């Protein structure tokens, strides 16, 4: 499983503006520790490493191809945003996606070289108290895990070879590069957002399946006991199946990602180390269409 590399947090507090240099001078979190950088809106931030956010109050999610600066700019342009988490998806740590949080979310010490705290030092007040939109029928959305204190907290959901995974490497051909899957629900049935062929989700709650989830492509049939209907984004913005939130179970190696099981069992599929998680649905204003690989 590919763990989160970096997080970028902008906490809106007023302080004197100081000289700002580019965070691009170093691409690793230790390299930029203590440095200052600015967003495209010329708002200054100070960066500190080894921090993480303990909150599920997500405003929205967006992609970036300019690293820290893209997340900072996205936070500047979002009402009530105080925290922008950057998750790198390439070795250069320039491409990735940002999860934006409300001001006041708890910030804690994180593992070394993993999280970055960027304190806003030249702030502009944002008006109003926006509500976080819950995706409706037909709306496109991404999914992130909400499980504070776990190794997969705030990791995105990917799709590969007919399986839905927490983390791991996505296998898809997309309009533009995307490292997490995009979904939508139509009348209780869930789909991956695809340019042409139908790519539909399923859950097998039988004694054989024990809640395992996946997807089919094109005219491919679902497993014998699989069900397709009863997906829903609830009032809290979490994806459920028949009202059940999933368990995530670790893969056999660190790069495999965690499998998702909609089950109340402690060890669905007889897997060890499974944990109950919530899947936060984040509406995408500019969804990326992808053709995802099917099962072999």
PDB file of C-alpha atoms in Angstrom:
ATOM      1  CA  UNK A   1       0.000   0.000   0.000  1.00  0.00           C
ATOM      2  CA  UNK A   2       1.267   3.472  -0.867  1.00  0.00           C
ATOM      3  CA  UNK A   3       1.075   5.538   2.311  1.00  0.00           C
ATOM      4  CA  UNK A   4       0.350   9.239   2.298  1.00  0.00           C
ATOM      5  CA  UNK A   5       3.595  11.080   1.652  1.00  0.00           C
ATOM      6  CA  UNK A   6       2.851  14.636   2.695  1.00  0.00           C
ATOM      7  CA  UNK A   7       0.029  16.794   3.996  1.00  0.00           C
ATOM      8  CA  UNK A   8      -0.234  20.533   3.666  1.00  0.00           C
ATOM      9  CA  UNK A   9      -2.157  22.506   6.215  1.00  0.00           C
ATOM     10  CA  UNK A  10      -3.022  26.215   6.108  1.00  0.00           C
ATOM     11  CA  UNK A  11      -4.325  27.454   9.463  1.00  0.00           C
ATOM     12  CA  UNK A  12      -5.775  30.951   9.101  1.00  0.00           C
ATOM     13  CA  UNK A  13      -4.207  33.172  11.788  1.00  0.00           C
ATOM     14  CA  UNK A  14      -3.013  36.713  11.311  1.00  0.00           C
ATOM     15  CA  UNK A  15       0.678  37.556  11.768  1.00  0.00           C
ATOM     16  CA  UNK A  16       3.215  39.922  10.212  1.00  0.00           C
ATOM     17  CA  UNK A  17       4.212  39.114   6.638  1.00  0.00           C
ATOM     18  CA  UNK A  18       7.849  38.067   6.230  1.00  0.00           C
ATOM     19  CA  UNK A  19      10.071  37.387   3.246  1.00  0.00           C
ATOM     20  CA  UNK A  20       8.775  34.411   1.277  1.00  0.00           C
ATOM     21  CA  UNK A  21      10.817  31.922  -0.728  1.00  0.00           C
ATOM     22  CA  UNK A  22       9.590  29.094  -2.935  1.00  0.00           C
ATOM     23  CA  UNK A  23       8.996  25.659  -1.453  1.00  0.00           C
ATOM     24  CA  UNK A  24      10.072  24.253  -4.810  1.00  0.00           C
ATOM     25  CA  UNK A  25      13.710  24.697  -3.747  1.00  0.00           C
ATOM     26  CA  UNK A  26      13.342  21.299  -2.049  1.00  0.00           C
ATOM     27  CA  UNK A  27      10.801  18.634  -2.822  1.00  0.00           C
ATOM     28  CA  UNK A  28      10.925  16.568   0.361  1.00  0.00           C
ATOM     29  CA  UNK A  29       9.179  17.493   3.550  1.00  0.00           C
ATOM     30  CA  UNK A  30      12.378  17.718   5.629  1.00  0.00           C
ATOM     31  CA  UNK A  31      13.860  19.920   2.912  1.00  0.00           C
ATOM     32  CA  UNK A  32      11.129  22.554   3.249  1.00  0.00           C
ATOM     33  CA  UNK A  33      10.739  22.342   7.030  1.00  0.00           C
ATOM     34  CA  UNK A  34      10.617  25.858   8.437  1.00  0.00           C
ATOM     35  CA  UNK A  35      10.521  27.409   4.957  1.00  0.00           C
ATOM     36  CA  UNK A  36       7.974  29.916   3.760  1.00  0.00           C
ATOM     37  CA  UNK A  37       6.090  29.852   0.485  1.00  0.00           C
ATOM     38  CA  UNK A  38       3.165  31.634  -1.100  1.00  0.00           C
ATOM     39  CA  UNK A  39       0.102  30.568  -3.043  1.00  0.00           C
ATOM     40  CA  UNK A  40      -0.851  31.912  -6.454  1.00  0.00           C
ATOM     41  CA  UNK A  41      -2.979  34.430  -4.552  1.00  0.00           C
ATOM     42  CA  UNK A  42       0.175  35.748  -2.830  1.00  0.00           C
ATOM     43  CA  UNK A  43      -0.877  34.545   0.608  1.00  0.00           C
ATOM     44  CA  UNK A  44       2.161  33.539   2.660  1.00  0.00           C
ATOM     45  CA  UNK A  45       2.536  30.263   4.588  1.00  0.00           C
ATOM     46  CA  UNK A  46       5.164  28.838   6.910  1.00  0.00           C
ATOM     47  CA  UNK A  47       5.756  25.085   6.552  1.00  0.00           C
ATOM     48  CA  UNK A  48       6.503  22.629   9.375  1.00  0.00           C
ATOM     49  CA  UNK A  49       6.888  18.884   8.878  1.00  0.00           C
ATOM     50  CA  UNK A  50       5.612  15.845  10.779  1.00  0.00           C
ATOM     51  CA  UNK A  51       2.046  17.021  11.452  1.00  0.00           C
ATOM     52  CA  UNK A  52      -1.363  15.591  10.590  1.00  0.00           C
ATOM     53  CA  UNK A  53      -5.031  16.591  10.789  1.00  0.00           C
ATOM     54  CA  UNK A  54      -7.518  14.833  13.074  1.00  0.00           C
ATOM     55  CA  UNK A  55     -10.832  15.828  11.499  1.00  0.00           C
ATOM     56  CA  UNK A  56     -13.484  14.592   9.081  1.00  0.00           C
ATOM     57  CA  UNK A  57     -14.892  18.079   8.409  1.00  0.00           C
ATOM     58  CA  UNK A  58     -13.938  18.049   4.740  1.00  0.00           C
ATOM     59  CA  UNK A  59     -14.876  21.002   2.534  1.00  0.00           C
ATOM     60  CA  UNK A  60     -13.807  19.571  -0.819  1.00  0.00           C
ATOM     61  CA  UNK A  61     -11.082  17.684  -2.673  1.00  0.00           C
ATOM     62  CA  UNK A  62      -9.127  18.837  -5.712  1.00  0.00           C
ATOM     63  CA  UNK A  63      -6.080  17.777  -7.723  1.00  0.00           C
ATOM     64  CA  UNK A  64      -2.816  19.678  -8.156  1.00  0.00           C
ATOM     65  CA  UNK A  65       0.175  19.451 -10.455  1.00  0.00           C
ATOM     66  CA  UNK A  66       2.190  22.187  -8.725  1.00  0.00           C
ATOM     67  CA  UNK A  67       2.565  20.600  -5.295  1.00  0.00           C
ATOM     68  CA  UNK A  68       2.171  22.739  -2.188  1.00  0.00           C
ATOM     69  CA  UNK A  69       1.252  25.902  -4.061  1.00  0.00           C
ATOM     70  CA  UNK A  70      -1.765  24.279  -5.720  1.00  0.00           C
ATOM     71  CA  UNK A  71      -3.183  23.221  -2.365  1.00  0.00           C
ATOM     72  CA  UNK A  72      -2.597  26.628  -0.843  1.00  0.00           C
ATOM     73  CA  UNK A  73      -4.331  28.363  -3.730  1.00  0.00           C
ATOM     74  CA  UNK A  74      -7.266  25.946  -3.519  1.00  0.00           C
ATOM     75  CA  UNK A  75      -7.612  26.715   0.184  1.00  0.00           C
ATOM     76  CA  UNK A  76      -7.447  30.462  -0.466  1.00  0.00           C
ATOM     77  CA  UNK A  77     -10.285  30.114  -2.972  1.00  0.00           C
ATOM     78  CA  UNK A  78     -12.562  28.097  -0.676  1.00  0.00           C
ATOM     79  CA  UNK A  79     -14.751  29.880   1.843  1.00  0.00           C
ATOM     80  CA  UNK A  80     -13.960  28.994   5.484  1.00  0.00           C
ATOM     81  CA  UNK A  81     -10.956  26.856   4.472  1.00  0.00           C
ATOM     82  CA  UNK A  82      -8.196  26.759   7.052  1.00  0.00           C
ATOM     83  CA  UNK A  83      -6.446  23.484   6.293  1.00  0.00           C
ATOM     84  CA  UNK A  84      -5.293  22.002   2.982  1.00  0.00           C
ATOM     85  CA  UNK A  85      -3.764  18.527   3.036  1.00  0.00           C
ATOM     86  CA  UNK A  86      -1.393  17.636   0.183  1.00  0.00           C
ATOM     87  CA  UNK A  87      -0.991  13.957  -0.742  1.00  0.00           C
ATOM     88  CA  UNK A  88       1.819  13.425  -3.244  1.00  0.00           C
ATOM     89  CA  UNK A  89       1.350  10.820  -5.969  1.00  0.00           C
ATOM     90  CA  UNK A  90       4.674  11.023  -7.794  1.00  0.00           C
ATOM     91  CA  UNK A  91       8.299  10.671  -6.760  1.00  0.00           C
ATOM     92  CA  UNK A  92       8.955  14.372  -7.366  1.00  0.00           C
ATOM     93  CA  UNK A  93       6.126  15.194  -4.921  1.00  0.00           C
ATOM     94  CA  UNK A  94       4.683  17.787  -7.292  1.00  0.00           C
ATOM     95  CA  UNK A  95       1.540  15.993  -8.516  1.00  0.00           C
ATOM     96  CA  UNK A  96      -1.133  14.864  -6.093  1.00  0.00           C
ATOM     97  CA  UNK A  97      -4.395  15.911  -4.534  1.00  0.00           C
ATOM     98  CA  UNK A  98      -5.492  18.260  -1.797  1.00  0.00           C
ATOM     99  CA  UNK A  99      -8.123  17.707   0.861  1.00  0.00           C
ATOM    100  CA  UNK A 100      -9.486  20.972   2.230  1.00  0.00           C
ATOM    101  CA  UNK A 101     -10.720  21.245   5.831  1.00  0.00           C
ATOM    102  CA  UNK A 102     -12.547  23.845   7.868  1.00  0.00           C
ATOM    103  CA  UNK A 103     -10.677  26.194  10.158  1.00  0.00           C
ATOM    104  CA  UNK A 104     -10.194  24.939  13.686  1.00  0.00           C
ATOM    105  CA  UNK A 105      -9.604  21.269  12.855  1.00  0.00           C
ATOM    106  CA  UNK A 106      -7.269  19.557  15.312  1.00  0.00           C
ATOM    107  CA  UNK A 107      -3.620  19.286  14.277  1.00  0.00           C
ATOM    108  CA  UNK A 108      -1.427  16.640  15.922  1.00  0.00           C
ATOM    109  CA  UNK A 109       2.100  15.297  15.748  1.00  0.00           C
ATOM    110  CA  UNK A 110       2.463  12.799  12.918  1.00  0.00           C
ATOM    111  CA  UNK A 111       5.055  10.291  11.775  1.00  0.00           C
ATOM    112  CA  UNK A 112       8.415  11.652  10.637  1.00  0.00           C
ATOM    113  CA  UNK A 113       8.622  12.852   7.029  1.00  0.00           C
ATOM    114  CA  UNK A 114       4.887  12.340   6.554  1.00  0.00           C
ATOM    115  CA  UNK A 115       2.849  15.455   7.248  1.00  0.00           C
ATOM    116  CA  UNK A 116       3.413  19.169   6.742  1.00  0.00           C
ATOM    117  CA  UNK A 117       1.856  22.037   8.676  1.00  0.00           C
ATOM    118  CA  UNK A 118       1.662  25.306   6.744  1.00  0.00           C
ATOM    119  CA  UNK A 119       0.577  28.180   8.973  1.00  0.00           C
ATOM    120  CA  UNK A 120      -0.937  31.075   7.096  1.00  0.00           C
ATOM    121  CA  UNK A 121       0.905  34.252   8.067  1.00  0.00           C
ATOM    122  CA  UNK A 122      -0.800  36.775   5.775  1.00  0.00           C
ATOM    123  CA  UNK A 123      -4.486  35.999   5.812  1.00  0.00           C
ATOM    124  CA  UNK A 124      -7.572  37.453   4.204  1.00  0.00           C
ATOM    125  CA  UNK A 125     -10.820  36.843   6.121  1.00  0.00           C
ATOM    126  CA  UNK A 126     -13.352  34.633   4.334  1.00  0.00           C
ATOM    127  CA  UNK A 127     -17.046  35.462   4.695  1.00  0.00           C
ATOM    128  CA  UNK A 128     -19.842  33.160   5.772  1.00  0.00           C
ATOM    129  CA  UNK A 129     -20.122  29.631   7.093  1.00  0.00           C
ATOM    130  CA  UNK A 130     -20.638  27.319   4.112  1.00  0.00           C
ATOM    131  CA  UNK A 131     -22.266  23.928   4.295  1.00  0.00           C
ATOM    132  CA  UNK A 132     -20.416  20.947   2.861  1.00  0.00           C
ATOM    133  CA  UNK A 133     -22.496  19.648  -0.074  1.00  0.00           C
ATOM    134  CA  UNK A 134     -23.564  16.003   0.099  1.00  0.00           C
ATOM    135  CA  UNK A 135     -23.468  14.474  -3.412  1.00  0.00           C
ATOM    136  CA  UNK A 136     -26.940  13.748  -4.760  1.00  0.00           C
ATOM    137  CA  UNK A 137     -28.192  11.314  -7.387  1.00  0.00           C
ATOM    138  CA  UNK A 138     -26.016  11.666 -10.483  1.00  0.00           C
ATOM    139  CA  UNK A 139     -23.410  13.921  -8.837  1.00  0.00           C
ATOM    140  CA  UNK A 140     -19.801  12.848  -9.380  1.00  0.00           C
ATOM    141  CA  UNK A 141     -17.686  12.319  -6.268  1.00  0.00           C
ATOM    142  CA  UNK A 142     -14.424  10.925  -4.943  1.00  0.00           C
ATOM    143  CA  UNK A 143     -14.042   8.943  -1.721  1.00  0.00           C
ATOM    144  CA  UNK A 144     -11.566   9.231   1.135  1.00  0.00           C
ATOM    145  CA  UNK A 145     -11.279   7.126   4.288  1.00  0.00           C
ATOM    146  CA  UNK A 146     -12.160   8.729   7.608  1.00  0.00           C
ATOM    147  CA  UNK A 147     -10.519   6.805  10.447  1.00  0.00           C
ATOM    148  CA  UNK A 148      -8.440   9.076  12.717  1.00  0.00           C
ATOM    149  CA  UNK A 149      -5.398   7.351  14.184  1.00  0.00           C
ATOM    150  CA  UNK A 150      -5.269   4.651  11.510  1.00  0.00           C
ATOM    151  CA  UNK A 151      -2.581   4.291   8.815  1.00  0.00           C
ATOM    152  CA  UNK A 152      -5.211   4.846   6.085  1.00  0.00           C
ATOM    153  CA  UNK A 153      -6.880   7.996   7.458  1.00  0.00           C
ATOM    154  CA  UNK A 154      -7.684  10.357   4.545  1.00  0.00           C
ATOM    155  CA  UNK A 155      -6.396   7.975   1.878  1.00  0.00           C
ATOM    156  CA  UNK A 156      -8.304   7.989  -1.412  1.00  0.00           C
ATOM    157  CA  UNK A 157     -10.239   5.089  -2.943  1.00  0.00           C
ATOM    158  CA  UNK A 158      -8.783   3.659  -6.146  1.00  0.00           C
ATOM    159  CA  UNK A 159     -10.063   1.155  -8.726  1.00  0.00           C
ATOM    160  CA  UNK A 160      -7.960  -1.545 -10.351  1.00  0.00           C
ATOM    161  CA  UNK A 161      -8.666  -4.899 -12.050  1.00  0.00           C
ATOM    162  CA  UNK A 162     -12.244  -5.097 -10.815  1.00  0.00           C
ATOM    163  CA  UNK A 163     -11.431  -4.228  -7.190  1.00  0.00           C
ATOM    164  CA  UNK A 164     -12.028  -1.148  -5.035  1.00  0.00           C
ATOM    165  CA  UNK A 165      -9.042  -0.338  -2.844  1.00  0.00           C
ATOM    166  CA  UNK A 166      -7.912   2.063  -0.165  1.00  0.00           C
ATOM    167  CA  UNK A 167      -4.638   3.425  -1.477  1.00  0.00           C
ATOM    168  CA  UNK A 168      -2.749   1.161  -3.810  1.00  0.00           C
ATOM    169  CA  UNK A 169      -2.024   1.987  -7.437  1.00  0.00           C
ATOM    170  CA  UNK A 170      -4.942   2.857  -9.678  1.00  0.00           C
ATOM    171  CA  UNK A 171      -5.010   1.183 -13.090  1.00  0.00           C
ATOM    172  CA  UNK A 172      -7.063   3.303 -15.488  1.00  0.00           C
ATOM    173  CA  UNK A 173      -6.924   5.340 -18.680  1.00  0.00           C
ATOM    174  CA  UNK A 174      -8.200   8.843 -17.903  1.00  0.00           C
ATOM    175  CA  UNK A 175      -8.927  12.110 -19.709  1.00  0.00           C
ATOM    176  CA  UNK A 176      -6.327  13.683 -17.429  1.00  0.00           C
ATOM    177  CA  UNK A 177      -4.135  11.988 -14.831  1.00  0.00           C
ATOM    178  CA  UNK A 178      -6.111  10.855 -11.798  1.00  0.00           C
ATOM    179  CA  UNK A 179      -4.858   8.852  -8.835  1.00  0.00           C
ATOM    180  CA  UNK A 180      -8.225   8.170  -7.253  1.00  0.00           C
ATOM    181  CA  UNK A 181     -11.543   6.892  -8.594  1.00  0.00           C
ATOM    182  CA  UNK A 182     -14.614   8.985  -9.396  1.00  0.00           C
ATOM    183  CA  UNK A 183     -18.097   7.624  -8.696  1.00  0.00           C
ATOM    184  CA  UNK A 184     -21.774   8.469  -9.075  1.00  0.00           C
ATOM    185  CA  UNK A 185     -25.036   6.885  -7.912  1.00  0.00           C
ATOM    186  CA  UNK A 186     -28.180   6.494  -9.989  1.00  0.00           C
ATOM    187  CA  UNK A 187     -31.315   5.133  -8.288  1.00  0.00           C
ATOM    188  CA  UNK A 188     -29.360   3.197  -5.678  1.00  0.00           C
ATOM    189  CA  UNK A 189     -26.863   1.733  -8.145  1.00  0.00           C
ATOM    190  CA  UNK A 190     -23.258   2.940  -8.033  1.00  0.00           C
ATOM    191  CA  UNK A 191     -20.947   3.416 -11.005  1.00  0.00           C
ATOM    192  CA  UNK A 192     -17.426   4.497 -11.818  1.00  0.00           C
ATOM    193  CA  UNK A 193     -17.448   7.655 -13.960  1.00  0.00           C
ATOM    194  CA  UNK A 194     -16.459   6.389 -17.409  1.00  0.00           C
ATOM    195  CA  UNK A 195     -16.523   7.926 -20.899  1.00  0.00           C
ATOM    196  CA  UNK A 196     -18.390   5.067 -22.586  1.00  0.00           C
ATOM    197  CA  UNK A 197     -18.748   1.526 -21.222  1.00  0.00           C
ATOM    198  CA  UNK A 198     -20.705   0.904 -18.035  1.00  0.00           C
ATOM    199  CA  UNK A 199     -18.526   0.216 -14.993  1.00  0.00           C
ATOM    200  CA  UNK A 200     -20.803  -0.743 -12.125  1.00  0.00           C
ATOM    201  CA  UNK A 201     -20.149  -1.545  -8.472  1.00  0.00           C
ATOM    202  CA  UNK A 202     -21.323  -4.670  -6.678  1.00  0.00           C
ATOM    203  CA  UNK A 203     -21.252  -6.200  -3.185  1.00  0.00           C
ATOM    204  CA  UNK A 204     -21.391  -9.929  -2.388  1.00  0.00           C
ATOM    205  CA  UNK A 205     -22.883 -10.425   1.102  1.00  0.00           C
ATOM    206  CA  UNK A 206     -23.361 -14.180   0.747  1.00  0.00           C
ATOM    207  CA  UNK A 207     -21.539 -16.719   2.881  1.00  0.00           C
ATOM    208  CA  UNK A 208     -18.986 -16.997   0.128  1.00  0.00           C
ATOM    209  CA  UNK A 209     -18.535 -13.280  -0.489  1.00  0.00           C
ATOM    210  CA  UNK A 210     -18.805 -12.025   3.131  1.00  0.00           C
ATOM    211  CA  UNK A 211     -19.278  -8.432   1.953  1.00  0.00           C
ATOM    212  CA  UNK A 212     -16.483  -8.102  -0.589  1.00  0.00           C
ATOM    213  CA  UNK A 213     -16.948  -5.253  -3.076  1.00  0.00           C
ATOM    214  CA  UNK A 214     -15.824  -4.716  -6.652  1.00  0.00           C
ATOM    215  CA  UNK A 215     -16.949  -3.552 -10.077  1.00  0.00           C
ATOM    216  CA  UNK A 216     -17.667  -4.941 -13.524  1.00  0.00           C
ATOM    217  CA  UNK A 217     -16.835  -3.428 -16.897  1.00  0.00           C
ATOM    218  CA  UNK A 218     -18.939  -3.391 -20.062  1.00  0.00           C
ATOM    219  CA  UNK A 219     -21.148  -6.474 -20.391  1.00  0.00           C
ATOM    220  CA  UNK A 220     -19.210  -8.452 -17.780  1.00  0.00           C
ATOM    221  CA  UNK A 221     -21.495 -10.240 -15.321  1.00  0.00           C
ATOM    222  CA  UNK A 222     -21.236  -9.688 -11.580  1.00  0.00           C
ATOM    223  CA  UNK A 223     -20.299 -12.616  -9.300  1.00  0.00           C
ATOM    224  CA  UNK A 224     -23.062 -15.181  -8.730  1.00  0.00           C
ATOM    225  CA  UNK A 225     -24.393 -13.799  -5.414  1.00  0.00           C
ATOM    226  CA  UNK A 226     -23.504 -10.146  -5.920  1.00  0.00           C
ATOM    227  CA  UNK A 227     -25.959  -7.284  -5.421  1.00  0.00           C
ATOM    228  CA  UNK A 228     -25.854  -3.968  -7.249  1.00  0.00           C
ATOM    229  CA  UNK A 229     -28.607  -1.906  -5.650  1.00  0.00           C
ATOM    230  CA  UNK A 230     -28.749  -0.212  -2.220  1.00  0.00           C
ATOM    231  CA  UNK A 231     -25.768   2.136  -2.441  1.00  0.00           C
ATOM    232  CA  UNK A 232     -26.380   5.499  -0.812  1.00  0.00           C
ATOM    233  CA  UNK A 233     -24.542   8.612   0.339  1.00  0.00           C
ATOM    234  CA  UNK A 234     -26.112   9.272   3.740  1.00  0.00           C
ATOM    235  CA  UNK A 235     -26.898  12.627   5.335  1.00  0.00           C
ATOM    236  CA  UNK A 236     -23.371  12.804   6.776  1.00  0.00           C
ATOM    237  CA  UNK A 237     -21.856  12.371   3.334  1.00  0.00           C
ATOM    238  CA  UNK A 238     -20.701   8.770   3.846  1.00  0.00           C
ATOM    239  CA  UNK A 239     -21.104   5.991   1.277  1.00  0.00           C
ATOM    240  CA  UNK A 240     -23.064   2.993   2.586  1.00  0.00           C
ATOM    241  CA  UNK A 241     -24.514  -0.226   1.210  1.00  0.00           C
ATOM    242  CA  UNK A 242     -27.834  -1.282   2.795  1.00  0.00           C
ATOM    243  CA  UNK A 243     -26.960   1.217   5.543  1.00  0.00           C
ATOM    244  CA  UNK A 244     -23.662  -0.534   6.339  1.00  0.00           C
ATOM    245  CA  UNK A 245     -20.284   1.217   6.273  1.00  0.00           C
ATOM    246  CA  UNK A 246     -17.316  -0.900   5.170  1.00  0.00           C
ATOM    247  CA  UNK A 247     -14.397  -2.645   6.771  1.00  0.00           C
ATOM    248  CA  UNK A 248     -10.951  -2.115   5.253  1.00  0.00           C
ATOM    249  CA  UNK A 249      -8.551  -5.063   5.321  1.00  0.00           C
ATOM    250  CA  UNK A 250      -4.803  -4.766   4.663  1.00  0.00           C
ATOM    251  CA  UNK A 251      -3.274  -6.335   1.561  1.00  0.00           C
ATOM    252  CA  UNK A 252      -0.506  -8.903   1.530  1.00  0.00           C
ATOM    253  CA  UNK A 253       2.150  -6.276   0.806  1.00  0.00           C
ATOM    254  CA  UNK A 254       2.512  -2.551   1.405  1.00  0.00           C
ATOM    255  CA  UNK A 255       1.770  -1.577  -2.213  1.00  0.00           C
ATOM    256  CA  UNK A 256      -1.369  -3.679  -2.686  1.00  0.00           C
ATOM    257  CA  UNK A 257      -3.839  -1.340  -1.008  1.00  0.00           C
ATOM    258  CA  UNK A 258      -6.583  -2.316   1.454  1.00  0.00           C
ATOM    259  CA  UNK A 259      -9.682  -4.181   0.259  1.00  0.00           C
ATOM    260  CA  UNK A 260     -13.196  -2.950   1.117  1.00  0.00           C
ATOM    261  CA  UNK A 261     -15.867  -5.218   2.646  1.00  0.00           C
ATOM    262  CA  UNK A 262     -19.401  -4.059   3.479  1.00  0.00           C
ATOM    263  CA  UNK A 263     -19.782  -6.316   6.493  1.00  0.00           C
ATOM    264  CA  UNK A 264     -20.318  -6.161  10.256  1.00  0.00           C
ATOM    265  CA  UNK A 265     -17.954  -9.117  10.790  1.00  0.00           C
ATOM    266  CA  UNK A 266     -14.641  -8.505  12.567  1.00  0.00           C
ATOM    267  CA  UNK A 267     -12.701 -10.551  10.000  1.00  0.00           C
ATOM    268  CA  UNK A 268     -14.581 -10.507   6.692  1.00  0.00           C
ATOM    269  CA  UNK A 269     -13.093 -13.015   4.280  1.00  0.00           C
ATOM    270  CA  UNK A 270     -11.070 -14.329   7.257  1.00  0.00           C
ATOM    271  CA  UNK A 271      -8.712 -11.375   6.868  1.00  0.00           C
ATOM    272  CA  UNK A 272      -6.642 -10.199   9.823  1.00  0.00           C
ATOM    273  CA  UNK A 273      -6.179  -6.568  10.834  1.00  0.00           C
ATOM    274  CA  UNK A 274      -9.459  -5.238   9.389  1.00  0.00           C
ATOM    275  CA  UNK A 275     -10.808  -1.923  10.696  1.00  0.00           C
ATOM    276  CA  UNK A 276     -14.179  -0.229  10.358  1.00  0.00           C
ATOM    277  CA  UNK A 277     -14.006   2.976   8.321  1.00  0.00           C
ATOM    278  CA  UNK A 278     -16.248   5.690   6.926  1.00  0.00           C
ATOM    279  CA  UNK A 279     -15.979   6.619   3.245  1.00  0.00           C
ATOM    280  CA  UNK A 280     -16.445  10.372   2.886  1.00  0.00           C
ATOM    281  CA  UNK A 281     -17.993  11.325  -0.470  1.00  0.00           C
ATOM    282  CA  UNK A 282     -16.542  14.568  -1.813  1.00  0.00           C
ATOM    283  CA  UNK A 283     -18.418  16.177  -4.684  1.00  0.00           C
ATOM    284  CA  UNK A 284     -16.194  16.936  -7.673  1.00  0.00           C
ATOM    285  CA  UNK A 285     -16.877  20.079  -9.649  1.00  0.00           C
ATOM    286  CA  UNK A 286     -14.585  18.956 -12.489  1.00  0.00           C
ATOM    287  CA  UNK A 287     -14.721  15.147 -12.486  1.00  0.00           C
ATOM    288  CA  UNK A 288     -12.175  13.119 -14.442  1.00  0.00           C
ATOM    289  CA  UNK A 289     -13.596  10.404 -16.710  1.00  0.00           C
ATOM    290  CA  UNK A 290     -11.622   7.118 -16.729  1.00  0.00           C
ATOM    291  CA  UNK A 291     -11.770   3.627 -18.199  1.00  0.00           C
ATOM    292  CA  UNK A 292     -10.813   1.313 -15.353  1.00  0.00           C
ATOM    293  CA  UNK A 293      -9.265  -2.125 -15.858  1.00  0.00           C
ATOM    294  CA  UNK A 294     -11.604  -5.080 -15.399  1.00  0.00           C
ATOM    295  CA  UNK A 295     -10.993  -8.293 -13.501  1.00  0.00           C
ATOM    296  CA  UNK A 296      -9.067 -11.000 -15.315  1.00  0.00           C
TER     297      UNK A 296
END
